[in-house]
């Protein structure tokens, strides 16, 4: 970063501050991770200079031979890693990936059904103020009183509203996604099934969460969460795209063609080639045996942390976790999610406030916090560190107004972090 340091010290210094913040604290937002230096190298490469609208072998620009090779490698690695025959690696991030699926399979006004954001879903799964709830008729299912996805409600609403697409997956659900059960419901009403596996993609790749490939009609995922790649996304399915000018019906067999056309010209322009290259690098990393060990350790760490917190009287939604994340309902501790996020931040522990299913409070100051272990596990933290971290969290939440104690915890957190550097 020598050039940046001399040419633009303002930005250089801010980047250095962010690196220090990350390395001296605990990143526990479950959708975050620390990428390898190899991923960062690809991301900071000259590939960013190149326009390559279209797909490999079918571009609207000259000079795309290397962009073609990069994208082919990314697609091939995605297909091999997840065991499918189609991959589109161009979505700039998770929201456009989901938009592309809706553009591919629905017409404006069609009915789609997804998990309520405030029960752990995602805004693109049909939130009324999101495009998915504005341009489509959105029906929302939720979680039961214990916090598990309510399959009875999903089935009842599906039969009542006959959605054309059922969206599954979410952003604050600590339990295994039951893809086969969702598919059963989708089939009963003739709906397409979309599995948004963004949160668990790394766990799927590592074999510690069931894969939706071969069950869902189409799968979307971001690449920067448990999968530990750069910000980006992919759309996966089975089948092959047809030739460019052939017109196709909206059928399951034509999903690859419909997806490719939805990305471009449907919703995006040029792909981000530097991002595609970095995704390819991350996919190669995820194909190594060490990644399986990493994925298993994420889940082990989450379970230990969850058990430690529950033994200290914390109320975890669903009573625990089977994945990389947990959702804590702080109602019984007389603390709000906002207060907890702020106090933990002062202690060097970054989490996010989050609604819990059936939350009586509002999203800007909800009852819960969401936390997870992917980034800590990347740094090599294991069971012993999870036990210490549970202690730090408990101390911080017991001292939300005690600035001295929070500072003291931050110092201890930083000392612990020194033994677990960010990847290089
Ligand atoms: N913002 C992501 C998350 O934090 O889970 C979802 O897109």
Coordinates of N, CA, C and O in Angstrom, one line a residue, residues 53-176:
X53 N -19.1 -6.8 -20.5 CA -20.5 -7.2 -20.5 C -20.8 -8.4 -21.4 O -20.3 -8.5 -22.5
X54 N -21.6 -9.3 -20.9 CA -21.9 -10.5 -21.6 C -21.3 -11.7 -20.8 O -21.2 -11.6 -19.5
X55 N -21.1 -12.8 -21.4 CA -20.6 -14.0 -20.8 C -19.4 -14.5 -21.5 O -19.2 -14.1 -22.7
X56 N -18.6 -15.4 -20.9 CA -17.4 -15.9 -21.7 C -17.7 -16.4 -23.1 O -18.7 -17.1 -23.2
X57 N -17.0 -15.9 -24.0 CA -17.2 -16.3 -25.4 C -18.3 -15.5 -26.1 O -18.5 -15.6 -27.3
X58 N -19.0 -14.7 -25.3 CA -20.1 -13.9 -25.9 C -20.2 -12.5 -25.2 O -21.0 -12.2 -24.5
X59 N -19.1 -11.7 -25.5 CA -19.0 -10.4 -24.9 C -19.3 -9.3 -25.9 O -19.2 -9.5 -27.1
X60 N -19.7 -8.1 -25.3 CA -19.9 -7.0 -26.1 C -18.7 -6.1 -26.2 O -18.8 -5.0 -26.8
X61 N -17.6 -6.5 -25.7 CA -16.3 -5.7 -25.7 C -15.2 -6.6 -26.2 O -15.2 -7.8 -26.0
X62 N -14.2 -5.9 -26.8 CA -12.9 -6.7 -27.2 C -12.0 -6.8 -26.0 O -12.2 -6.2 -24.9
X63 N -11.0 -7.6 -26.2 CA -10.0 -7.7 -25.1 C -10.4 -8.5 -23.9 O -9.9 -8.3 -22.8
X64 N -11.4 -9.4 -24.1 CA -11.9 -10.1 -22.9 C -11.4 -11.5 -22.7 O -11.9 -12.2 -21.9
X65 N -10.3 -11.8 -23.4 CA -9.8 -13.2 -23.4 C -9.4 -13.6 -21.9 O -9.7 -14.7 -21.5
X66 N -8.8 -12.7 -21.2 CA -8.4 -13.1 -19.8 C -9.6 -13.0 -18.9 O -9.7 -13.8 -17.9
X67 N -10.5 -12.0 -19.1 CA -11.7 -11.9 -18.3 C -12.5 -13.2 -18.5 O -13.1 -13.8 -17.5
X68 N -12.6 -13.7 -19.7 CA -13.3 -15.0 -20.0 C -12.7 -16.1 -19.2 O -13.4 -16.9 -18.6
X69 N -11.4 -16.2 -19.2 CA -10.7 -17.3 -18.5 C -11.0 -17.2 -17.0 O -11.2 -18.3 -16.3
X70 N -10.9 -16.0 -16.5 CA -11.2 -15.8 -15.0 C -12.6 -16.3 -14.7 O -12.9 -17.0 -13.8
X71 N -13.6 -15.8 -15.5 CA -15.0 -16.1 -15.2 C -15.2 -17.6 -15.4 O -16.0 -18.2 -14.6
X72 N -14.6 -18.2 -16.4 CA -14.8 -19.7 -16.6 C -14.3 -20.5 -15.4 O -14.9 -21.4 -14.9
X73 N -13.1 -20.0 -14.9 CA -12.5 -20.7 -13.7 C -13.5 -20.6 -12.5 O -13.7 -21.5 -11.8
X74 N -14.0 -19.4 -12.3 CA -14.9 -19.1 -11.1 C -16.1 -20.0 -11.3 O -16.6 -20.7 -10.3
X75 N -16.7 -20.1 -12.5 CA -17.9 -20.9 -12.7 C -17.6 -22.3 -12.5 O -18.4 -23.0 -11.8
X76 N -16.5 -22.8 -13.1 CA -16.2 -24.2 -12.9 C -15.9 -24.6 -11.5 O -16.4 -25.7 -11.0
X77 N -15.2 -23.7 -10.7 CA -15.0 -24.1 -9.3 C -16.3 -24.0 -8.5 O -16.5 -24.9 -7.6
X78 N -17.1 -23.1 -8.8 CA -18.4 -23.1 -8.1 C -19.2 -24.3 -8.4 O -19.8 -24.9 -7.4
X79 N -19.2 -24.8 -9.6 CA -20.0 -26.0 -10.0 C -19.4 -27.2 -9.3 O -20.1 -28.0 -8.8
X80 N -18.1 -27.3 -9.3 CA -17.4 -28.4 -8.7 C -17.6 -28.4 -7.1 O -18.0 -29.5 -6.5
X81 N -17.5 -27.3 -6.5 CA -17.6 -27.2 -5.1 C -19.0 -27.6 -4.6 O -19.2 -28.3 -3.6
X82 N -20.0 -27.0 -5.3 CA -21.4 -27.2 -4.8 C -22.1 -28.3 -5.6 O -23.2 -28.6 -5.2
X83 N -21.5 -29.0 -6.5 CA -22.1 -30.1 -7.2 C -23.3 -29.8 -8.0 O -24.3 -30.4 -7.9
X84 N -23.1 -28.7 -8.9 CA -24.3 -28.4 -9.8 C -23.7 -28.2 -11.2 O -22.5 -28.1 -11.4
X85 N -24.6 -28.0 -12.2 CA -24.1 -27.9 -13.5 C -24.2 -26.5 -14.1 O -23.8 -26.2 -15.2
X86 N -24.8 -25.5 -13.3 CA -24.9 -24.1 -13.7 C -24.5 -23.2 -12.6 O -24.9 -23.3 -11.5
X87 N -23.6 -22.2 -13.0 CA -23.3 -21.1 -12.0 C -23.2 -19.8 -12.7 O -22.5 -19.7 -13.8
X88 N -23.9 -18.8 -12.2 CA -23.7 -17.4 -12.7 C -22.9 -16.7 -11.5 O -23.5 -16.6 -10.4
X89 N -21.7 -16.2 -11.8 CA -20.9 -15.6 -10.8 C -20.8 -14.1 -10.9 O -20.0 -13.5 -10.3
X90 N -21.8 -13.5 -11.7 CA -21.7 -12.1 -11.9 C -22.5 -11.2 -10.9 O -22.3 -10.0 -10.9
X91 N -23.5 -11.7 -10.1 CA -24.2 -10.8 -9.3 C -23.3 -9.9 -8.4 O -22.3 -10.5 -7.8
X92 N -23.5 -8.6 -8.4 CA -22.5 -7.8 -7.7 C -22.6 -8.0 -6.2 O -21.7 -7.8 -5.4
X93 N -23.8 -8.5 -5.7 CA -23.9 -8.8 -4.3 C -25.2 -9.6 -4.1 O -25.9 -10.0 -5.1
X94 N -25.6 -9.9 -2.8 CA -26.7 -10.7 -2.5 C -28.0 -10.2 -3.0 O -28.9 -10.9 -3.6
X95 N -28.3 -8.9 -2.8 CA -29.6 -8.3 -3.2 C -29.8 -8.5 -4.7 O -30.8 -9.0 -5.2
X96 N -28.8 -8.0 -5.6 CA -29.0 -8.3 -7.0 C -29.1 -9.7 -7.4 O -29.8 -10.0 -8.4
X97 N -28.5 -10.6 -6.7 CA -28.7 -12.1 -7.0 C -30.1 -12.4 -6.8 O -30.7 -13.1 -7.7
X98 N -30.8 -12.0 -5.7 CA -32.2 -12.3 -5.5 C -33.1 -11.6 -6.5 O -34.0 -12.1 -7.0
X99 N -32.7 -10.3 -6.8 CA -33.5 -9.6 -7.8 C -33.5 -10.4 -9.1 O -34.5 -10.5 -9.8
X100 N -32.3 -10.8 -9.5 CA -32.2 -11.5 -10.8 C -33.1 -12.8 -10.8 O -33.7 -13.1 -11.8
X101 N -33.2 -13.5 -9.7 CA -34.1 -14.7 -9.7 C -35.5 -14.2 -9.9 O -36.3 -14.9 -10.6
X102 N -35.9 -13.2 -9.2 CA -37.3 -12.7 -9.4 C -37.6 -12.2 -10.8 O -38.6 -12.5 -11.4
X103 N -36.6 -11.5 -11.4 CA -36.8 -11.0 -12.8 C -36.8 -12.2 -13.7 O -37.6 -12.2 -14.7
X104 N -36.1 -13.3 -13.4 CA -36.0 -14.5 -14.2 C -37.3 -15.2 -14.2 O -37.8 -15.7 -15.2
X105 N -37.9 -15.4 -13.0 CA -39.0 -16.3 -12.8 C -40.4 -15.7 -12.6 O -41.4 -16.5 -12.7
X106 N -40.4 -14.4 -12.3 CA -41.7 -13.8 -12.0 C -42.1 -12.7 -12.9 O -41.2 -12.1 -13.6
X107 N -43.3 -12.3 -12.9 CA -43.7 -11.1 -13.6 C -44.2 -10.1 -12.5 O -44.6 -10.6 -11.4
X108 N -44.0 -8.8 -12.7 CA -44.5 -7.9 -11.6 C -45.9 -8.2 -11.2 O -46.8 -8.5 -12.0
X109 N -46.1 -8.2 -9.9 CA -47.4 -8.5 -9.3 C -47.6 -10.0 -9.0 O -48.6 -10.3 -8.3
X110 N -46.7 -10.8 -9.5 CA -46.8 -12.2 -9.1 C -46.6 -12.4 -7.6 O -46.0 -11.5 -6.9
X111 N -47.1 -13.5 -7.0 CA -47.0 -13.7 -5.6 C -45.7 -14.5 -5.2 O -45.4 -15.5 -5.8
X112 N -44.9 -13.9 -4.3 CA -43.8 -14.6 -3.7 C -43.9 -14.7 -2.2 O -44.6 -13.9 -1.6
X113 N -43.3 -15.7 -1.6 CA -43.5 -15.9 -0.2 C -42.1 -16.1 0.4 O -41.3 -17.0 0.0
X114 N -41.8 -15.4 1.5 CA -40.5 -15.5 2.2 C -40.7 -15.4 3.7 O -41.7 -15.0 4.2
X115 N -39.6 -15.7 4.4 CA -39.6 -15.5 5.8 C -39.5 -14.0 6.2 O -38.7 -13.3 5.7
X116 N -40.4 -13.6 7.2 CA -40.4 -12.2 7.6 C -39.0 -11.8 8.1 O -38.3 -12.6 8.8
X117 N -38.6 -10.6 7.7 CA -37.3 -10.1 8.1 C -37.1 -10.1 9.6 O -36.1 -10.5 10.2
X118 N -38.2 -9.7 10.3 CA -38.1 -9.6 11.7 C -38.2 -10.9 12.5 O -38.1 -11.0 13.7
X119 N -38.3 -12.0 11.7 CA -38.3 -13.4 12.3 C -37.0 -14.0 11.8 O -36.8 -15.2 12.0
X120 N -36.1 -13.3 11.2 CA -34.8 -13.9 10.8 C -34.6 -14.0 9.3 O -33.7 -14.6 8.8
X121 N -35.6 -13.5 8.5 CA -35.5 -13.6 7.0 C -34.5 -12.6 6.5 O -33.5 -12.3 7.1
X122 N -34.9 -12.0 5.3 CA -34.0 -11.0 4.7 C -34.9 -10.0 4.0 O -36.0 -10.4 3.5
X123 N -34.5 -8.8 3.9 CA -35.4 -7.8 3.3 C -35.8 -8.1 1.8 O -36.9 -7.8 1.4
X124 N -34.9 -8.8 1.1 CA -35.2 -9.2 -0.3 C -36.1 -10.4 -0.4 O -36.4 -10.8 -1.5
X125 N -36.5 -10.9 0.8 CA -37.4 -12.0 0.7 C -38.9 -11.6 0.9 O -39.8 -12.4 1.3
X126 N -39.2 -10.3 0.6 CA -40.6 -9.9 0.5 C -41.0 -8.8 1.5 O -42.1 -8.6 1.7
X127 N -40.0 -8.2 2.1 CA -40.3 -7.1 3.0 C -41.1 -6.0 2.2 O -40.7 -5.6 1.1
X128 N -42.1 -5.5 2.9 CA -43.1 -4.6 2.1 C -42.4 -3.3 1.6 O -42.9 -2.8 0.6
X129 N -41.4 -2.9 2.3 CA -40.7 -1.6 1.8 C -39.5 -1.9 0.9 O -38.8 -1.0 0.5
X130 N -39.2 -3.2 0.6 CA -38.1 -3.6 -0.3 C -38.7 -3.8 -1.7 O -39.9 -4.1 -1.8
X131 N -37.9 -3.7 -2.7 CA -38.4 -4.0 -4.1 C -39.2 -5.3 -4.1 O -40.2 -5.4 -4.9
X132 N -38.8 -6.3 -3.3 CA -39.5 -7.6 -3.4 C -40.9 -7.6 -2.9 O -41.7 -8.4 -3.2
X133 N -41.2 -6.5 -2.0 CA -42.5 -6.4 -1.5 C -43.3 -5.3 -2.2 O -44.5 -5.2 -2.1
X134 N -42.6 -4.5 -3.0 CA -43.2 -3.4 -3.7 C -43.7 -3.9 -5.1 O -44.8 -3.6 -5.5
X135 N -42.8 -4.6 -5.8 CA -43.1 -5.0 -7.2 C -43.8 -6.4 -7.3 O -44.2 -6.8 -8.3
X136 N -43.8 -7.1 -6.2 CA -44.5 -8.4 -6.1 C -45.4 -8.4 -5.0 O -45.3 -7.7 -4.0
X137 N -46.4 -9.3 -5.1 CA -47.4 -9.5 -4.0 C -46.7 -10.4 -3.0 O -46.6 -11.6 -3.2
X138 N -46.2 -9.8 -1.9 CA -45.4 -10.6 -1.0 C -46.3 -11.2 0.2 O -47.0 -10.4 0.8
X139 N -46.1 -12.5 0.4 CA -46.8 -13.1 1.6 C -45.6 -13.6 2.5 O -44.6 -14.1 2.0
X140 N -45.8 -13.4 3.8 CA -44.6 -13.6 4.7 C -45.0 -14.7 5.7 O -46.0 -14.6 6.4
X141 N -44.2 -15.7 5.8 CA -44.3 -16.7 6.9 C -43.4 -16.4 8.0 O -42.5 -15.5 7.8
X142 N -43.6 -17.0 9.2 CA -42.7 -16.6 10.3 C -42.2 -17.8 11.1 O -42.3 -18.9 10.6
X143 N -41.8 -17.5 12.3 CA -41.3 -18.6 13.2 C -42.3 -18.8 14.3 O -43.1 -17.9 14.6
X144 N -42.3 -20.0 14.9 CA -43.2 -20.3 16.0 C -42.7 -19.6 17.3 O -41.7 -18.9 17.3
X145 N -43.4 -19.9 18.4 CA -43.0 -19.2 19.6 C -41.6 -19.5 20.1 O -40.9 -18.7 20.7
X146 N -41.1 -20.7 19.8 CA -39.8 -21.1 20.2 C -38.7 -20.5 19.2 O -37.5 -20.6 19.5
X147 N -39.2 -20.0 18.1 CA -38.2 -19.4 17.2 C -37.9 -20.3 16.0 O -37.0 -19.9 15.2
X148 N -38.5 -21.5 15.9 CA -38.2 -22.3 14.7 C -39.1 -21.9 13.5 O -40.3 -21.5 13.8
X149 N -38.6 -22.0 12.3 CA -39.5 -21.7 11.1 C -40.7 -22.5 11.2 O -40.7 -23.8 11.4
X150 N -41.9 -21.9 11.1 CA -43.2 -22.5 11.3 C -43.6 -23.2 10.0 O -44.2 -22.5 9.1
X151 N -43.4 -24.4 9.8 CA -43.7 -25.1 8.6 C -45.2 -25.3 8.4 O -45.6 -25.2 7.2
X152 N -45.9 -25.3 9.5 CA -47.4 -25.4 9.3 C -47.9 -24.1 8.7 O -48.8 -24.1 7.8
X153 N -47.4 -23.0 9.2 CA -47.8 -21.7 8.7 C -47.4 -21.6 7.2 O -48.1 -21.1 6.4
X154 N -46.1 -22.0 6.9 CA -45.6 -21.9 5.6 C -46.6 -22.7 4.6 O -47.0 -22.2 3.6
X155 N -47.0 -23.9 5.0 CA -47.8 -24.7 4.2 C -49.2 -24.1 4.1 O -49.8 -24.0 3.0
X156 N -49.8 -23.6 5.2 CA -51.1 -23.0 5.1 C -51.1 -21.8 4.2 O -52.0 -21.7 3.3
X157 N -50.1 -20.9 4.4 CA -50.1 -19.7 3.5 C -49.8 -20.1 2.0 O -50.4 -19.4 1.1
X158 N -49.0 -21.1 1.8 CA -48.7 -21.5 0.4 C -50.0 -22.0 -0.2 O -50.3 -21.6 -1.4
X159 N -50.8 -22.8 0.5 CA -52.1 -23.3 -0.1 C -53.1 -22.1 -0.3 O -53.8 -22.1 -1.2
X160 N -53.1 -21.2 0.6 CA -54.0 -20.1 0.6 C -53.7 -19.1 -0.6 O -54.5 -18.6 -1.3
X161 N -52.4 -18.8 -0.7 CA -52.0 -17.7 -1.6 C -51.4 -18.2 -3.0 O -51.2 -17.4 -3.9
X162 N -51.1 -19.5 -3.0 CA -50.5 -20.1 -4.3 C -49.4 -19.2 -4.9 O -49.5 -18.7 -6.0
X163 N -48.3 -19.1 -4.1 CA -47.2 -18.2 -4.6 C -46.6 -18.9 -5.8 O -46.6 -20.1 -5.9
X164 N -46.0 -18.1 -6.7 CA -45.3 -18.6 -7.8 C -43.8 -19.0 -7.4 O -43.2 -19.9 -8.0
X165 N -43.4 -18.4 -6.3 CA -42.0 -18.7 -5.8 C -42.0 -18.6 -4.3 O -42.6 -17.7 -3.7
X166 N -41.4 -19.6 -3.7 CA -41.2 -19.6 -2.3 C -39.7 -19.4 -2.0 O -38.8 -20.1 -2.6
X167 N -39.4 -18.4 -1.2 CA -38.0 -18.1 -0.9 C -37.7 -18.6 0.5 O -38.5 -18.4 1.4
X168 N -36.6 -19.3 0.6 CA -36.2 -19.9 1.9 C -34.7 -19.4 2.2 O -34.1 -18.9 1.3
X169 N -34.3 -19.7 3.4 CA -33.0 -19.2 3.9 C -33.3 -17.9 4.7 O -34.5 -17.5 4.8
X170 N -32.3 -17.3 5.3 CA -32.5 -16.1 6.1 C -31.2 -15.6 6.6 O -30.1 -16.0 6.2
X171 N -31.3 -14.6 7.5 CA -30.1 -14.0 8.0 C -29.9 -14.0 9.5 O -28.9 -13.6 10.0
X172 N -30.9 -14.5 10.2 CA -30.7 -14.6 11.7 C -31.4 -15.9 12.2 O -32.1 -15.8 13.2
X173 N -31.2 -16.9 11.5 CA -31.8 -18.2 11.9 C -30.7 -19.2 12.3 O -29.8 -19.4 11.5
X174 N -30.8 -19.6 13.6 CA -29.6 -20.4 14.1 C -29.8 -21.9 13.9 O -28.9 -22.7 14.3
X175 N -30.8 -22.3 13.2 CA -31.0 -23.8 13.1 C -30.9 -24.2 11.6 O -30.8 -23.4 10.7
X176 N -30.8 -25.5 11.5 CA -30.6 -26.1 10.1 C -31.8 -25.8 9.2 O -32.9 -25.9 9.6

